Short mmCIF file of C-alpha atoms in Angstrom, two decimals:
data_model
loop_
_atom_site.label_atom_id
_atom_site.label_comp_id
_atom_site.label_asym_id
_atom_site.label_seq_id
_atom_site.Cartn_x
_atom_site.Cartn_y
_atom_site.Cartn_z
CA MET H 1006 -10.13 -0.73 18.40
CA ASN H 1007 -6.73 -0.20 17.58
CA TYR H 1008 -6.08 0.02 13.90
CA LYS H 1009 -2.75 0.58 14.16
CA LYS H 1010 -0.21 -2.63 13.52
CA THR H 1011 3.52 -2.76 14.08
CA TYR H 1012 5.92 -5.00 11.83
CA LEU H 1013 8.62 -6.44 13.82
CA PRO H 1014 11.21 -7.67 11.14
CA GLN H 1015 12.11 -11.36 10.85
CA LYS H 1016 13.24 -13.53 8.10
CA GLY H 1017 10.35 -14.72 5.53
CA TYR H 1018 6.59 -13.75 5.80
CA THR H 1019 4.89 -12.01 8.39
CA PRO H 1020 1.49 -11.07 8.17
CA MET H 1021 0.50 -7.46 9.46
CA CYS H 1022 -3.20 -7.47 8.60
CA LYS H 1023 -5.09 -10.87 7.97
CA ILE H 1024 -8.47 -11.05 7.34
CA GLY H 1025 -10.53 -12.55 10.38
CA GLU H 1026 -8.10 -11.06 12.69
CA CYS H 1027 -8.01 -7.60 11.94
CA SER H 1028 -10.94 -4.71 11.01
CA LEU H 1029 -11.04 -5.33 7.18
CA LYS H 1030 -12.81 -7.91 5.53
CA ARG H 1031 -11.28 -7.42 2.12
CA LEU H 1032 -7.58 -6.58 2.52
CA GLU H 1033 -4.53 -8.58 3.66
CA PHE H 1034 -1.07 -7.13 4.11
CA GLY H 1035 1.95 -8.58 4.97
CA ILE H 1036 5.88 -7.83 4.32
CA ILE H 1037 8.53 -10.49 2.67
CA ALA H 1038 12.21 -10.33 4.01
CA LEU H 1039 14.94 -12.29 2.95
CA GLY H 1040 18.91 -12.01 3.05
CA ALA H 1041 20.80 -12.85 -0.05
CA GLY H 1042 20.65 -16.17 -1.70
CA GLU H 1043 17.56 -16.71 0.81
CA SER H 1044 14.20 -18.18 -1.11
CA LEU H 1045 10.68 -18.40 0.04
CA ARG H 1046 7.64 -20.13 -1.67
CA TYR H 1047 4.63 -18.10 -1.65
CA SER H 1048 0.71 -19.31 -2.48
CA THR H 1049 -1.93 -16.90 -3.29
CA GLU H 1050 -4.63 -18.98 -2.39
CA ASP H 1051 -8.24 -17.32 -3.19
CA LYS H 1052 -6.62 -13.94 -3.76
CA GLU H 1053 -4.92 -12.00 -6.34
CA THR H 1054 -1.75 -10.26 -4.75
CA ALA H 1055 0.52 -7.61 -5.88
CA PHE H 1056 3.96 -7.30 -4.67
CA ILE H 1057 5.79 -4.39 -4.13
CA LEU H 1058 9.83 -3.92 -4.08
CA LEU H 1059 10.55 -1.99 -1.27
CA GLU H 1060 14.20 -2.91 -0.81
CA GLY H 1061 16.45 -5.33 -2.94
CA HIS H 1062 16.32 -7.39 -5.79
CA CYS H 1063 14.97 -11.30 -6.43
CA ASP H 1064 14.20 -13.69 -9.03
CA VAL H 1065 10.59 -15.15 -9.13
CA THR H 1066 9.91 -18.53 -10.65
CA PHE H 1067 6.23 -19.84 -11.54
CA ASP H 1068 4.80 -22.47 -14.12
CA ASN H 1069 7.83 -22.93 -15.52
CA GLU H 1070 8.47 -18.90 -15.98
CA LYS H 1071 11.15 -16.62 -14.34
CA TRP H 1072 11.42 -13.35 -13.74
CA GLU H 1073 15.19 -12.19 -13.39
CA ASN H 1074 16.36 -9.14 -11.28
CA VAL H 1075 13.04 -7.72 -9.88
CA GLY H 1076 13.46 -4.47 -7.98
CA ASN H 1077 15.63 -1.14 -8.75
CA ARG H 1078 16.21 0.45 -5.20
CA SER H 1079 17.73 -0.32 -1.72
CA SER H 1080 15.38 2.04 -0.16
CA VAL H 1081 11.86 3.23 -1.18
CA PHE H 1082 13.50 6.88 -0.94
CA GLU H 1083 16.70 6.20 -3.43
CA ASN H 1084 13.77 5.53 -6.35
CA LYS H 1085 10.44 6.89 -6.47
CA ARG H 1086 9.51 4.21 -9.60
CA ALA H 1087 9.15 0.97 -7.84
CA GLU H 1088 9.18 -2.40 -9.36
CA SER H 1089 6.18 -4.67 -8.61
CA PHE H 1090 4.69 -7.82 -9.92
CA PHE H 1091 1.26 -8.93 -9.32
CA MET H 1092 -0.28 -12.63 -9.30
CA PRO H 1093 -3.82 -13.89 -9.46
CA ARG H 1094 -5.43 -16.39 -7.38
CA ASP H 1095 -4.25 -19.83 -6.95
CA MET H 1096 -0.88 -19.44 -7.69
CA SER H 1097 2.40 -20.62 -6.15
CA LEU H 1098 5.57 -18.95 -6.84
CA ASP H 1099 9.28 -18.81 -5.53
CA ILE H 1100 10.88 -15.61 -4.55
CA THR H 1101 14.73 -15.99 -4.29
CA ALA H 1102 16.52 -12.46 -3.04
CA ARG H 1103 19.83 -11.47 -4.80
CA ASP H 1104 20.58 -9.24 -1.89
CA ASN H 1105 18.60 -8.10 1.14
CA LEU H 1106 15.05 -7.98 0.59
CA LYS H 1107 11.89 -6.53 1.55
CA ILE H 1108 8.79 -6.93 -0.10
CA ALA H 1109 4.99 -5.44 0.67
CA VAL H 1110 2.70 -8.02 -0.29
CA CYS H 1111 -1.06 -6.34 -0.92
CA ALA H 1112 -4.03 -9.07 -1.19
CA THR H 1113 -7.89 -9.28 -1.69
CA PRO H 1114 -9.86 -12.13 -2.29
CA VAL H 1115 -11.34 -12.72 -5.89
CA ALA H 1116 -13.77 -15.12 -7.70
CA GLU H 1117 -11.92 -14.59 -11.09
CA LYS H 1118 -8.36 -15.80 -11.79
CA GLY H 1119 -6.06 -13.27 -14.10
CA GLU H 1120 -2.88 -13.56 -15.56
CA PRO H 1121 0.69 -12.66 -13.90
CA GLN H 1122 2.17 -9.51 -14.98
CA LEU H 1123 5.76 -8.31 -14.28
CA LEU H 1124 5.59 -4.25 -13.77
CA ARG H 1125 8.79 -2.70 -14.43
CA ALA H 1126 9.89 1.07 -13.26
CA GLU H 1127 9.71 2.68 -16.56
CA ARG H 1128 5.77 2.31 -16.76
CA VAL H 1129 5.30 4.06 -13.19
CA PRO H 1130 4.54 7.94 -13.65
CA VAL H 1131 4.89 10.10 -10.50
CA LYS H 1132 2.18 12.28 -10.16
CA LEU H 1133 2.02 15.75 -7.99
CA LEU H 1134 -1.25 15.90 -6.07
CA GLY H 1135 -2.19 19.13 -4.17
CA ARG H 1136 -0.30 22.07 -3.25
CA VAL H 1137 1.91 23.28 -0.37
CA PRO H 1138 0.99 22.77 2.54
CA PHE H 1139 -1.10 19.86 1.08
CA GLN H 1140 1.12 18.30 -1.13
CA ARG H 1141 2.60 14.85 -2.09
CA GLU H 1142 3.94 12.94 -4.65
CA THR H 1143 2.13 9.65 -5.63
CA THR H 1144 2.39 6.92 -7.85
CA PHE H 1145 -0.28 4.10 -9.14
CA LEU H 1146 1.47 0.70 -9.38
CA ILE H 1147 -1.54 -1.47 -9.51
CA ASP H 1148 -4.85 -0.08 -11.08
CA GLY H 1149 -7.10 -0.58 -13.93
CA THR H 1150 -4.27 -0.82 -16.47
CA THR H 1151 -2.49 -3.99 -14.92
CA ASN H 1152 -3.95 -7.21 -15.06
CA ALA H 1153 -5.34 -6.54 -11.23
CA LYS H 1154 -9.27 -7.29 -10.84
CA ILE H 1155 -10.24 -5.27 -7.79
CA LEU H 1156 -6.89 -4.13 -5.97
CA THR H 1157 -5.59 -0.66 -6.27
CA VAL H 1158 -2.08 0.01 -4.89
CA GLY H 1159 0.55 2.97 -5.18
CA GLU H 1160 2.96 5.04 -3.08
CA ALA H 1161 2.94 8.64 -1.71
CA TYR H 1162 6.08 11.03 -0.69
CA VAL H 1163 5.22 13.92 1.53
CA ALA H 1164 7.33 16.72 2.05
CA GLU H 1165 8.15 17.75 5.62
CA GLY H 1166 5.31 19.67 7.38
CA ASN H 1167 2.96 18.78 4.84
CA TRP H 1168 -0.58 17.14 4.99
CA ALA H 1169 -1.45 14.32 2.87
CA GLY H 1170 -5.08 13.63 1.65
CA PHE H 1171 -6.54 16.79 2.69
CA PRO H 1172 -9.10 17.98 2.66
CA PRO H 1173 -10.04 14.68 4.67
CA HIS H 1174 -11.69 11.91 2.09
CA LYS H 1175 -13.21 8.60 2.60
CA HIS H 1176 -14.69 6.02 0.68
CA ASP H 1177 -17.15 3.94 2.65
CA GLU H 1178 -20.81 4.57 0.70
CA ASP H 1179 -21.87 3.29 -2.80
CA ASN H 1180 -22.56 6.55 -4.85
CA MET H 1181 -20.87 5.96 -7.86
CA PRO H 1182 -19.24 7.43 -9.85
CA THR H 1183 -18.54 9.92 -6.79
CA GLU H 1184 -17.80 7.45 -4.34
CA CYS H 1185 -17.24 3.81 -3.81
CA VAL H 1186 -16.96 1.12 -0.93
CA ALA H 1187 -13.45 0.49 -0.50
CA GLU H 1188 -11.41 -0.40 2.76
CA GLU H 1189 -7.47 1.08 2.97
CA ILE H 1190 -4.28 0.44 4.40
CA TYR H 1191 -1.56 3.02 4.80
CA TYR H 1192 1.82 1.55 5.66
CA PHE H 1193 4.83 4.01 6.54
CA LEU H 1194 8.64 4.42 6.44
CA PHE H 1195 10.68 7.44 7.38
CA GLU H 1196 14.21 8.49 6.46
CA PRO H 1197 15.78 9.11 8.99
CA LYS H 1198 14.10 6.21 10.85
CA GLN H 1199 13.10 7.40 13.80
CA GLY H 1200 10.84 9.82 12.11
CA PHE H 1201 6.66 9.80 12.34
CA ALA H 1202 3.48 11.18 10.83
CA VAL H 1203 0.43 11.89 12.40
CA GLN H 1204 -2.46 9.41 10.97
CA CYS H 1205 -6.01 10.75 11.26
CA LEU H 1206 -9.31 8.71 11.25
CA TYR H 1207 -12.94 9.71 11.93
CA THR H 1208 -16.26 9.17 11.25
CA GLY H 1209 -19.20 11.83 10.78
CA ASP H 1210 -21.23 10.52 13.51
CA GLY H 1211 -17.98 10.03 15.96
CA GLU H 1212 -18.28 6.49 16.30
CA ILE H 1213 -14.81 6.56 15.12
CA GLU H 1214 -12.63 9.15 16.40
CA GLU H 1215 -8.57 8.34 16.12
CA ALA H 1216 -5.08 10.20 15.98
CA TYR H 1217 -2.38 8.13 15.38
CA ARG H 1218 1.38 8.67 15.92
CA VAL H 1219 2.82 6.37 13.38
CA LYS H 1220 6.50 5.23 13.09
CA ASN H 1221 8.56 3.19 10.93
CA ASP H 1222 7.48 0.18 9.90
CA GLU H 1223 3.85 0.72 11.24
CA LEU H 1224 0.46 0.61 9.10
CA VAL H 1225 -2.80 2.03 9.79
CA GLU H 1226 -6.37 0.15 8.62
CA PHE H 1227 -9.19 2.27 7.33
CA PRO H 1228 -12.28 -0.03 7.58
CA ARG H 1229 -14.34 3.41 7.04
CA GLY H 1230 -14.36 7.01 7.49
CA PHE H 1231 -12.29 10.24 6.66
CA HIS H 1232 -8.91 9.96 7.01
CA THR H 1233 -5.87 12.35 6.16
CA THR H 1234 -1.94 12.36 7.03
CA VAL H 1235 0.15 15.33 7.97
CA ALA H 1236 4.39 14.63 8.08
CA THR H 1237 6.48 16.09 10.49
CA PRO H 1238 9.30 18.39 10.28
CA GLY H 1239 12.96 17.15 9.24
CA TYR H 1240 11.92 13.74 7.98
CA LYS H 1241 11.13 12.00 4.76
CA THR H 1242 7.74 10.46 4.90
CA TYR H 1243 6.67 7.67 2.51
CA PHE H 1244 3.48 5.33 2.87
CA LEU H 1245 2.57 2.75 0.58
CA TRP H 1246 -1.38 2.46 -0.06
CA LEU H 1247 -3.60 -0.30 -0.56
CA MET H 1248 -7.31 -0.17 -1.59
CA ALA H 1249 -9.89 -3.09 -2.31
CA GLY H 1250 -13.79 -2.83 -2.31
CA ASP H 1251 -16.81 -3.48 -4.79
CA TYR H 1252 -14.67 -1.48 -7.63
CA GLN H 1253 -11.35 -1.09 -8.53
CA GLY H 1254 -10.42 2.59 -8.46
CA PHE H 1255 -9.90 5.99 -6.54
CA ASN H 1256 -13.68 6.79 -6.13
CA ARG H 1257 -13.92 9.14 -3.23
CA SER H 1258 -15.76 11.91 -1.09
CA ASN H 1259 -14.27 14.65 0.98
CA ASP H 1260 -15.62 15.72 4.31
CA PRO H 1261 -18.05 18.50 3.78
CA GLU H 1262 -16.98 20.69 6.32
CA HIS H 1263 -13.69 21.19 4.50
CA ASP H 1264 -14.02 20.44 1.10
CA TRP H 1265 -14.20 24.31 0.54
CA ILE H 1266 -10.46 23.95 0.52
CA LYS H 1267 -8.92 23.29 -3.19
#
């Protein structure tokens, strides 16, 4: 199975990973792209949904409420503290672009309906994880401190030539509090745009053994297995990561063959 998907830019909402049409059963992902003054109506249906502002600014209207001028960057490389908003299941909202707009849409089915939430940049900390040569800057945008019940979403910035998520780790067994069952997606962007990274995905039994050259506007699905990423020299590497599973959180275990590396 090919776990890599490519976004072909077009106006409106474009699904990239849809339950029933990809390897995942708990996660969906897509992109909203609008020009200045254009609007789109979106319905969350049975899924709690996070909207991450990748580029541009917008107004959001729902249930007689309006959030104005959401967004704080023209590129993910301009500002590492993203603005975002969360919508519970069974909601309809209108998004109107103030300029060229690109939004990542992250969703997972839930039974419980929460409350909408606007998440401004000042609440977003930037954390430095790992050490050279496996170091990255990471933010947590949607987690247990927000109104989301299941979703966890963040962004990662990897310095050229560094690995991210090393040692390789997984989250496909119920072994709490160490590890939980959760699917994941990485969505990649690069500067300059012709850059690429290498994404590894494998299982201990060898059933999955993949290494992808991922380019701008491509994603990789992780239904299970160990995964790790390496950034190429000369390029800034960004990926949006989103998780959903039995528990909300970042519970994972490392590949025991490489767990000696700290």
